[in-house]
Short mmCIF file of C-alpha atoms and ligand atoms in Angstrom, two decimals:
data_model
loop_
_atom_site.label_atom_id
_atom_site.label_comp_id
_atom_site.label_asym_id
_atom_site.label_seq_id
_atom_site.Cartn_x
_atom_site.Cartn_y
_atom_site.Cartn_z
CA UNK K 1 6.00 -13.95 -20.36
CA UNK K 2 6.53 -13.47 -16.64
CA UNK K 3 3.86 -10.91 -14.95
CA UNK K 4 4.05 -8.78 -12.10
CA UNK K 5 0.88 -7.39 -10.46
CA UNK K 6 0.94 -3.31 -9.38
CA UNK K 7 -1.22 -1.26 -6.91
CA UNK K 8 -1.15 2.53 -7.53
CA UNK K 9 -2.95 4.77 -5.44
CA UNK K 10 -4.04 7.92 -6.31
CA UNK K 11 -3.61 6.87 -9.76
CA UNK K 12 -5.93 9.90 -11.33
CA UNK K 13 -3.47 12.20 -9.74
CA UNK K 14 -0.21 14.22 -11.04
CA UNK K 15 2.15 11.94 -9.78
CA UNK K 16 -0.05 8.83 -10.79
CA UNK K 17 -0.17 10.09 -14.22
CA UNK K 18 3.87 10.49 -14.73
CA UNK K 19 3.84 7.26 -13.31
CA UNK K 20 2.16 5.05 -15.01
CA UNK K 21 3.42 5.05 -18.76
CA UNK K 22 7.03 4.26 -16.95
CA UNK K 23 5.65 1.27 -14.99
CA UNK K 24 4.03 -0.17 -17.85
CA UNK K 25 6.33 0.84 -20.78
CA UNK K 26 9.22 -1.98 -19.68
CA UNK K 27 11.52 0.20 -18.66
CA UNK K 28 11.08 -0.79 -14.88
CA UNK K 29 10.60 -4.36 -14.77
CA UNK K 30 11.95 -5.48 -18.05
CA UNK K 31 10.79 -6.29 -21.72
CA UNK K 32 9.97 -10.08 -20.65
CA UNK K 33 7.88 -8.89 -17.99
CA UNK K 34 3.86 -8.16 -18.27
CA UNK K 35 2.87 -5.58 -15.71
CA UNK K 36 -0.58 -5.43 -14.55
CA UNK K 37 -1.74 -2.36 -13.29
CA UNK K 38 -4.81 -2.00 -10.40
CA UNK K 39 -5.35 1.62 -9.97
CA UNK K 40 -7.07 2.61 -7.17
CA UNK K 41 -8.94 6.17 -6.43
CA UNK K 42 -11.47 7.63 -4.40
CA UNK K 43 -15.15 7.15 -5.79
CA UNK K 44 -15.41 10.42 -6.80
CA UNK K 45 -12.73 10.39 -9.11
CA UNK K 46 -12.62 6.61 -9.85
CA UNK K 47 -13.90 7.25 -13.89
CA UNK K 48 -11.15 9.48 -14.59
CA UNK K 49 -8.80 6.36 -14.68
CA UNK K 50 -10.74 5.23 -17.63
CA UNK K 51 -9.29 7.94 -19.81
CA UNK K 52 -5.82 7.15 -18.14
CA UNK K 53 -6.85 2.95 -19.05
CA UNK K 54 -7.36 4.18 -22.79
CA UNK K 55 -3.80 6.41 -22.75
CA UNK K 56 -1.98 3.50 -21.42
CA UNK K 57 -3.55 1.19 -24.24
CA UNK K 58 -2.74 4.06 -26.88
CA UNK K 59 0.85 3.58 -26.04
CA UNK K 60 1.26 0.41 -27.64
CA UNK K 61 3.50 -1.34 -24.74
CA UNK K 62 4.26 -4.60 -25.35
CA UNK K 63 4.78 -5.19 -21.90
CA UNK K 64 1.07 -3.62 -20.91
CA UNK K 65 -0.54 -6.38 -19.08
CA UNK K 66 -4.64 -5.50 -17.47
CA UNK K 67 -5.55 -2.45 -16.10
CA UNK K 68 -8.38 -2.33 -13.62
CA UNK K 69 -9.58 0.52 -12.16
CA UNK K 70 -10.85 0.15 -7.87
CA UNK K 71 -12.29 2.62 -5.41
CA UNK K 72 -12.03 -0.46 -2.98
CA UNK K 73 -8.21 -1.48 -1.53
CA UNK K 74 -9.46 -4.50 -0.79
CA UNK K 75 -10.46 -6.05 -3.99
CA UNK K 76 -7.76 -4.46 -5.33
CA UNK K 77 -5.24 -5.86 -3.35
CA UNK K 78 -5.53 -9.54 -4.36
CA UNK K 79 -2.25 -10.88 -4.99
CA UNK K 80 -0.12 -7.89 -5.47
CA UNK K 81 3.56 -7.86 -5.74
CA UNK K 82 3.97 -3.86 -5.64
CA UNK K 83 2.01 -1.45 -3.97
CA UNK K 84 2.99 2.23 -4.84
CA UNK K 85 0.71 4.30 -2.49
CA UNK K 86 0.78 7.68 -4.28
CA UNK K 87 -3.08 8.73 -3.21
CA UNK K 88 -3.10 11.01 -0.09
CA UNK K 89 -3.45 15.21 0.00
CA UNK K 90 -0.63 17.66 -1.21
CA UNK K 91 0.51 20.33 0.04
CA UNK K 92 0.03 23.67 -0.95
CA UNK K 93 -3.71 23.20 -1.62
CA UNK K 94 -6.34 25.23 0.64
CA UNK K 95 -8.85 22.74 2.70
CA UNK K 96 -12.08 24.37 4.35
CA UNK K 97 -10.17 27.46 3.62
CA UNK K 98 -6.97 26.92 5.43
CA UNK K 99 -4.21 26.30 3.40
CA UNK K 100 -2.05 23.13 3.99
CA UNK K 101 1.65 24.57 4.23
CA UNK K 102 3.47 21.89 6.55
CA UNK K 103 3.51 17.72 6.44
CA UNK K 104 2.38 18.15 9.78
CA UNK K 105 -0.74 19.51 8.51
CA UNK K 106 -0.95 16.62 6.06
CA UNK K 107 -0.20 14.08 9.24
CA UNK K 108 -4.54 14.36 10.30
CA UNK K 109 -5.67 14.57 6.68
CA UNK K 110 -3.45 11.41 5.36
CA UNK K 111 -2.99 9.31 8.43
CA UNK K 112 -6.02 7.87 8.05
CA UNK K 113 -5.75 6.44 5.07
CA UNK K 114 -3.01 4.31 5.48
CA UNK K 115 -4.96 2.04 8.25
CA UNK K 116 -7.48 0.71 6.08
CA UNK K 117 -5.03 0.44 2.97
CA UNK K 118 -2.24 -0.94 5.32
CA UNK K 119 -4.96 -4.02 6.27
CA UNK K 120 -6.02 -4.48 2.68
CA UNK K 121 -2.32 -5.04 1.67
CA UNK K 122 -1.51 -7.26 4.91
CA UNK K 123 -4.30 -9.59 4.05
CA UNK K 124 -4.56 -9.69 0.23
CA UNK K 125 -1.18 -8.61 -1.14
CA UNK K 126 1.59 -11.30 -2.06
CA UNK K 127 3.50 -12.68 1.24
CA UNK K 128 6.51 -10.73 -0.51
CA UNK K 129 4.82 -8.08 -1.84
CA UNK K 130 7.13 -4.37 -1.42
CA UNK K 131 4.95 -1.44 -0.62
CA UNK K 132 6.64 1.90 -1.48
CA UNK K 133 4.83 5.32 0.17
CA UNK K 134 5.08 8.45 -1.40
CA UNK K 135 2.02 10.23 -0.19
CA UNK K 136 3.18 12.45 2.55
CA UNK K 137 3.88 12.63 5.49
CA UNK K 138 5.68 9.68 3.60
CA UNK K 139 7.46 8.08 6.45
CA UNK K 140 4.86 8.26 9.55
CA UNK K 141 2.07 7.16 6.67
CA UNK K 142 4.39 4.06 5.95
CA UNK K 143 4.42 3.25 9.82
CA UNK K 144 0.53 3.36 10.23
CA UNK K 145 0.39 0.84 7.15
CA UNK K 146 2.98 -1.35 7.87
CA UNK K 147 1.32 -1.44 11.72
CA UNK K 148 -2.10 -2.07 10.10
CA UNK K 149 -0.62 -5.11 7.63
CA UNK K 150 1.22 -6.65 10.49
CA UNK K 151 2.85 -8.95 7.88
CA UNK K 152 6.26 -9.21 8.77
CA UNK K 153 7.37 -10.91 5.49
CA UNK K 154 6.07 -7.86 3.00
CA UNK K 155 8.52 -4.83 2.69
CA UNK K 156 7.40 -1.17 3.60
CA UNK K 157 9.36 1.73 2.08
CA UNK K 158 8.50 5.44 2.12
CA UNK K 159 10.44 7.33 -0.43
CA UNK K 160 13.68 9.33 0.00
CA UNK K 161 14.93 8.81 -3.58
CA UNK K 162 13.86 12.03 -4.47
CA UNK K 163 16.11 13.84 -1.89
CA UNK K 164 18.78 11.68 -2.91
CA UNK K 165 18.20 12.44 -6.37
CA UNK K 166 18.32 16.47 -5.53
CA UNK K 167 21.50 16.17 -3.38
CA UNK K 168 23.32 14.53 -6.61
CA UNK K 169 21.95 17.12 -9.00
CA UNK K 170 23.33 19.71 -6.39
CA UNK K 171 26.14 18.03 -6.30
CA UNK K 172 27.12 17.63 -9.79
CA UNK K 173 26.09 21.41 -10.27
CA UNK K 174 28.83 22.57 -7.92
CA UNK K 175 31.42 20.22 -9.17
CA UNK K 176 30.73 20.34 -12.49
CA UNK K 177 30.32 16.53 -12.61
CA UNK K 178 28.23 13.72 -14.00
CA UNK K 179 24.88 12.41 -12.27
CA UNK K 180 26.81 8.86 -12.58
CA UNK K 181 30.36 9.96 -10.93
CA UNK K 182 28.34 10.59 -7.12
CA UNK K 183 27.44 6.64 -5.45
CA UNK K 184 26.40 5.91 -2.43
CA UNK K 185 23.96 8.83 -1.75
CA UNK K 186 21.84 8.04 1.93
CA UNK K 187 19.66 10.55 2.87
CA UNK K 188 19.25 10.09 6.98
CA UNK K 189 15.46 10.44 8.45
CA UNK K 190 12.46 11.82 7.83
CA UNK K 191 11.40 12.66 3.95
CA UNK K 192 10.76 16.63 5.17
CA UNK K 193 13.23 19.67 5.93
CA UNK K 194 14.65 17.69 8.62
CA UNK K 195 16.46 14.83 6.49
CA UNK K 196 20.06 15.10 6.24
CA UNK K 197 21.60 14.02 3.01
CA UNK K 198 25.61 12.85 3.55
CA UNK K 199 28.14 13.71 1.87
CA UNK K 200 30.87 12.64 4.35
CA UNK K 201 29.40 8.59 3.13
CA UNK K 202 28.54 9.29 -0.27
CA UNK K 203 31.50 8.62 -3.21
CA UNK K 204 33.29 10.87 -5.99
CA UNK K 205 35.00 8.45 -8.15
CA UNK K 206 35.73 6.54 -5.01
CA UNK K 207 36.63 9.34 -2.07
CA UNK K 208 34.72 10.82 0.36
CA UNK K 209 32.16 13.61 -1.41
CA UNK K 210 33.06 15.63 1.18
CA UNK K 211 36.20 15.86 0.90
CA UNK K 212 36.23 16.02 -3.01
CA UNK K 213 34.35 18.83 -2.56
CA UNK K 214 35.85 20.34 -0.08
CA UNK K 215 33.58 23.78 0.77
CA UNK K 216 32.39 22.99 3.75
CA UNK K 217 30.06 26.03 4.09
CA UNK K 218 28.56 25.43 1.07
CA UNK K 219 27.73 21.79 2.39
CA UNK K 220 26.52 23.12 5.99
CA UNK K 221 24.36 25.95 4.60
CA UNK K 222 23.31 26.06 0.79
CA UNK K 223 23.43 22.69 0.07
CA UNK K 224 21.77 21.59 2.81
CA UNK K 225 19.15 24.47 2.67
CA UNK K 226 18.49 23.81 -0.93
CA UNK K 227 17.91 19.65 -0.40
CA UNK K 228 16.10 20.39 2.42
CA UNK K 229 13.56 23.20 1.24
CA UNK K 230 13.14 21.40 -2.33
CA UNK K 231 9.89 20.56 -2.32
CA UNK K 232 8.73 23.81 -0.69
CA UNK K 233 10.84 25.71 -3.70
CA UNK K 234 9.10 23.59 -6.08
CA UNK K 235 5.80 24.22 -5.03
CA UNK K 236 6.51 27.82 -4.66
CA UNK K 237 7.48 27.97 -8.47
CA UNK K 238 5.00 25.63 -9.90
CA UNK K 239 1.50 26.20 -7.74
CA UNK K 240 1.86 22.67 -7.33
CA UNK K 241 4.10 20.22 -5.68
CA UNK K 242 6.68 18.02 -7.70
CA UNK K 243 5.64 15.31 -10.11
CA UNK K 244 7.41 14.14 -12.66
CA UNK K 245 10.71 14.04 -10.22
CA UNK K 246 8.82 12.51 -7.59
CA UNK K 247 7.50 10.36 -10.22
CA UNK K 248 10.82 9.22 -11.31
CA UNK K 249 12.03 8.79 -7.65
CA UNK K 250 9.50 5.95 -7.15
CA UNK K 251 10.36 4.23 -10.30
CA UNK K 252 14.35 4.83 -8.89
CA UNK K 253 13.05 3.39 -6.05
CA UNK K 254 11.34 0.03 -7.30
CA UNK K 255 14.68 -0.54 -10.18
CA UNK K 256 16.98 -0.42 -7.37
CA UNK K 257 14.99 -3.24 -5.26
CA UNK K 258 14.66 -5.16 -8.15
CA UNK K 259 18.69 -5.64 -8.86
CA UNK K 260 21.33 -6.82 -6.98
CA UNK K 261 23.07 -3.33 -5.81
CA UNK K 262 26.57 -2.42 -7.70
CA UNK K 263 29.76 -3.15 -5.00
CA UNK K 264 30.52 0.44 -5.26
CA UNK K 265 26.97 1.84 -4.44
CA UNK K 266 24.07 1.49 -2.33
CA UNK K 267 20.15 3.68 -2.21
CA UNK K 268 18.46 5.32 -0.28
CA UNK K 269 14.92 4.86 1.25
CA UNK K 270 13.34 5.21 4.58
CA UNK K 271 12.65 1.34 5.90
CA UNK K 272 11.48 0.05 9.42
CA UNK K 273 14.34 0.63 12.07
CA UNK K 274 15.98 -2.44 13.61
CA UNK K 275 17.59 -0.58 15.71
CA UNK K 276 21.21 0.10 13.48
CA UNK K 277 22.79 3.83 14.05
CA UNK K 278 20.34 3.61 17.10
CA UNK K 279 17.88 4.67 16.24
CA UNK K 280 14.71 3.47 17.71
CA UNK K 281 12.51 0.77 16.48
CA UNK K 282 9.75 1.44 15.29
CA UNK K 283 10.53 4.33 13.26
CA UNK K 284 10.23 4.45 9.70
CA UNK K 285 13.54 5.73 8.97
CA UNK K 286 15.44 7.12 5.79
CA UNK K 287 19.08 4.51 5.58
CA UNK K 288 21.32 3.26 2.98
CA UNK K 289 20.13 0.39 1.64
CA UNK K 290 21.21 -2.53 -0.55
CA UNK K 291 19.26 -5.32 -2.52
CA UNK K 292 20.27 -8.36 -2.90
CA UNK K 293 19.49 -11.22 -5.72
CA UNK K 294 16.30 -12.56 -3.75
CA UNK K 295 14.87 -8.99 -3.76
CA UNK K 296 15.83 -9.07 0.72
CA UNK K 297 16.44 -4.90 1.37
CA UNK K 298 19.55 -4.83 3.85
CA UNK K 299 20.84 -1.14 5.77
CA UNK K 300 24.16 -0.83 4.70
CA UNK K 301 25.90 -1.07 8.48
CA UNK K 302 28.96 0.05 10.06
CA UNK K 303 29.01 3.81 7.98
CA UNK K 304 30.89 6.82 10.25
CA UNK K 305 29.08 9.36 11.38
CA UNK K 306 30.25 12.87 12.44
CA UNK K 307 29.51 14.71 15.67
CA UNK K 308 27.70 17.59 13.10
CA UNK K 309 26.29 14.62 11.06
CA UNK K 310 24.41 12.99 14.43
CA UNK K 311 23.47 15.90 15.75
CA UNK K 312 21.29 16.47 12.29
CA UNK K 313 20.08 12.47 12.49
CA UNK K 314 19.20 13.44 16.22
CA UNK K 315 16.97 16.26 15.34
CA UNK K 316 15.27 14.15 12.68
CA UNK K 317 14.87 11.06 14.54
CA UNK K 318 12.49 13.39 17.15
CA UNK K 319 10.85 14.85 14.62
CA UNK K 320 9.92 10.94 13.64
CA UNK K 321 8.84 10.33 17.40
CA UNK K 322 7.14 13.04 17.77
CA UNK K 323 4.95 12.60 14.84
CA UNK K 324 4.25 9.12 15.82
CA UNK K 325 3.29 10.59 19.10
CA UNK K 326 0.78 12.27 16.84
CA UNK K 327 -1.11 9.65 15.35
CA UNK K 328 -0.55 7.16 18.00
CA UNK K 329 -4.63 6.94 18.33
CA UNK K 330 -3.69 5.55 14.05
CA UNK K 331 -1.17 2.63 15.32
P1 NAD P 401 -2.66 14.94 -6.45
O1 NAD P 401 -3.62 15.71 -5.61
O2 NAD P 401 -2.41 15.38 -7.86
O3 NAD P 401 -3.12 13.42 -6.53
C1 NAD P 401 -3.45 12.70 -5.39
C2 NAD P 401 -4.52 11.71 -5.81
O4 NAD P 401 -4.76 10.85 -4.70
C3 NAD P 401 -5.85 12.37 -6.17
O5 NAD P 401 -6.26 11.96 -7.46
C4 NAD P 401 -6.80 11.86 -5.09
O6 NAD P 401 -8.12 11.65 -5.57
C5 NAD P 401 -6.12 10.55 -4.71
N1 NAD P 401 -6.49 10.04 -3.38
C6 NAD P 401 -6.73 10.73 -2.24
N2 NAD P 401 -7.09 9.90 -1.26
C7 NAD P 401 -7.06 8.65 -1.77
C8 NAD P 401 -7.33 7.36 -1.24
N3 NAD P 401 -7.73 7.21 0.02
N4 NAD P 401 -7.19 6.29 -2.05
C9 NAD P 401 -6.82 6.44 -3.32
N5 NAD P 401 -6.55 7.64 -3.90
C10 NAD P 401 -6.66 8.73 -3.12
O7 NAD P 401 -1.31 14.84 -5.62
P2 NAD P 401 0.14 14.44 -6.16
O8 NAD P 401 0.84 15.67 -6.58
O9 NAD P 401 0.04 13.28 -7.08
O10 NAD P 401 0.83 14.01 -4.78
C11 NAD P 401 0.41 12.87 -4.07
C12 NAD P 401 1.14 12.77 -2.74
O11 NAD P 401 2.53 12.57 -2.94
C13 NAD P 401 1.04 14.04 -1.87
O12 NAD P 401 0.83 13.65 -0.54
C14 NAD P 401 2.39 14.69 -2.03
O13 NAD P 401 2.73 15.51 -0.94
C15 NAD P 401 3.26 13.45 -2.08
N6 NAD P 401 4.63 13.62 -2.61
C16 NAD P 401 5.61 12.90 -2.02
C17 NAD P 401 6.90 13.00 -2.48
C18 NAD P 401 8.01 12.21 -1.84
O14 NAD P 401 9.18 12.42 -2.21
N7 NAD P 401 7.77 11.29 -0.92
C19 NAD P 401 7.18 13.84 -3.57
C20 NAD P 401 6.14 14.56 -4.15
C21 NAD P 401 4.85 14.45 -3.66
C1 LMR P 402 8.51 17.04 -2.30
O1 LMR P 402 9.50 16.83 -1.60
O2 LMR P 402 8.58 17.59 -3.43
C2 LMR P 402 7.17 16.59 -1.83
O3 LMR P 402 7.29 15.90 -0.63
C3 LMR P 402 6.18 17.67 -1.79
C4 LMR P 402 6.32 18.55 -0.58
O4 LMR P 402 5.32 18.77 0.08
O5 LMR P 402 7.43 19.01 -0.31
#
């Protein structure tokens, strides 16, 4: 049986646990394929992934390769082919009494963490190995890791499959229309309430979603407010922030860099900017993306873009500068 070797941060957490059963159950990297999981967690809460270890085991996965359980990204970095950095503060918690309400608030807390797991990945994960962020702020936390591996050959991804994944549901809400009839969903930016999710690029049964849907009010203002504001809504709702979607975004996320990507679709994730739609490099930016057959991530070039839709990827390419501006004492 083939094996691939996993990293999960913040394993002991909400997120970790939806995770985990759907990394190891087959479902993400096939029924031939043995996943090993290293689940990593601060000292304090290391033990906890022992009852997690003997849940996994309960589950009866073929596919259920070793678990081992780290406080230390080093050791458990050793030969990695995924690392799904989960571990990092939410929001909507209270810290020393002030409660965390923005990712900006998050950007001192988390930063950090990414340098020393960034190194530990550069210099002990696989030459290939993909590296997804979800911890937030997702896409600056991504930069200070990928900075800290300086290993140009390993793939750094924060997550924006989420956002896609709310746009379609919004989406096929209004239009009364399958999940599977909207393709070619790219959510622009930052992974906060400045990304801007397009509908003028993404497909209805092959036209323009903008034009299928044709309200464009309801595209400028509620659709946008409710993608936008999604996370806040959820947290609002649930005294906690998302899991089991955000969960199921990452596991979007790592299917859809495994396959070659369908003619008629692409995904969405924020990557490191080469520079395409100008935006500067350096930034770790939310693009369409496609996979190819050797697992190489490509930004789907050449897409239009609107006055109205640069003026939005304006706004959220500063917000990206000017949190790296932030941690630049991290980089
Ligand atoms: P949680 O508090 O339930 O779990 C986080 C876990 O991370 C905790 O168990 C904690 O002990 C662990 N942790 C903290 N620092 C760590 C470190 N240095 N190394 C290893 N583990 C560490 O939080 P959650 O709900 O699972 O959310 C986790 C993160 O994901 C948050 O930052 C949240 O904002 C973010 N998030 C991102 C998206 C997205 O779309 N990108 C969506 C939802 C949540
Ligand atoms: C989300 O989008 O649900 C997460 O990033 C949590 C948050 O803080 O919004």
């Amino acid at each position: 049986m083939k094996e691939v070797n996993v990293l999960v941060t913040g394993a002991a957490g909400q997120i970790g646990y939806a995770l985990l059963t759907r990394l190891a159950s087959g479902e993400t990297f096939g029924s031939d394929v043995k996943v090993n999981l290293n689940l990593v967690e601060v000292p304090q809460v290391v033990s906890r992934l022992e009852g997690s270890r003997m849940e996994l085991e309960d589950c009866g996965f073929n596919t259920l390769g070793a678990i081992k359980n780290f406080s230390d990204m080093n050791e458990a970095s050793g030969d990695i082919d995924w690392a799904l950095l989960v571990g990092s503060i939410p929001r909507g918690i209270t810290i020393n009494g002030k409660k965390i309400e923005e990712r900006a608030d998050l950007l001192k807390i988390n930063g950090g963490i990414f340098t020393e797991q960034g190194k530990a990945l550069g210099e002990n994960a696989k030459t290939d190995a993909k590296i997804l962020v979800v911890g937030n702020p997702a896409n600056t936390n991504a930069l200070i890791g990928s900075t800290h591996g300086n290993n140009p050959s390993q793939t750094w991804m924060a997550m924006t499959a989420l956002d896609a994944n709310r746009a379609k549901a919004q989406v096929a809400n209004k239009c009364d229309l399958s999940i599977s009839d909207i393709k070619k969903m790219t959510i622009w930016g930052n992974h906060s309430p400045t990304m801007y999710p397009d509908l003028d690029n993404a497909e209805i049964k092959g036209e323009s979603a903008s034009g299928w849907i044709n309200d464009q009010a309801w595209i400028e203002s509620d659709f946008l407010r409710i993608v936008q504001q999604r996370g806040k809504a959820i947290i609002d709702a649930r005294g906690a922030s998302s899991a089991t979607s955000a969960a199921n975004a990452a596991i979007d996320t790592v299917k859809a860099s495994l396959r070659t990507t369908a003619d008629d679709d692409w995904f969405s994730a924020a990557v490191m900017s080469d520079g395409s739609y100008n935006i500067p490099e350096g930034l770790i930016f939310g693009f369409p993306l496609k996979a190819d057959a050797e697992g190489k991530i490509s930004i789907v070039q050449d897409l239009p873009i609107s006055d109205y839709a640069q003026g939005k990827i304006d706004l959220t390419t500063q917000e990206l500068l000017d949190e790296k501006n932030d941690v630049v004492d991290l980089l």
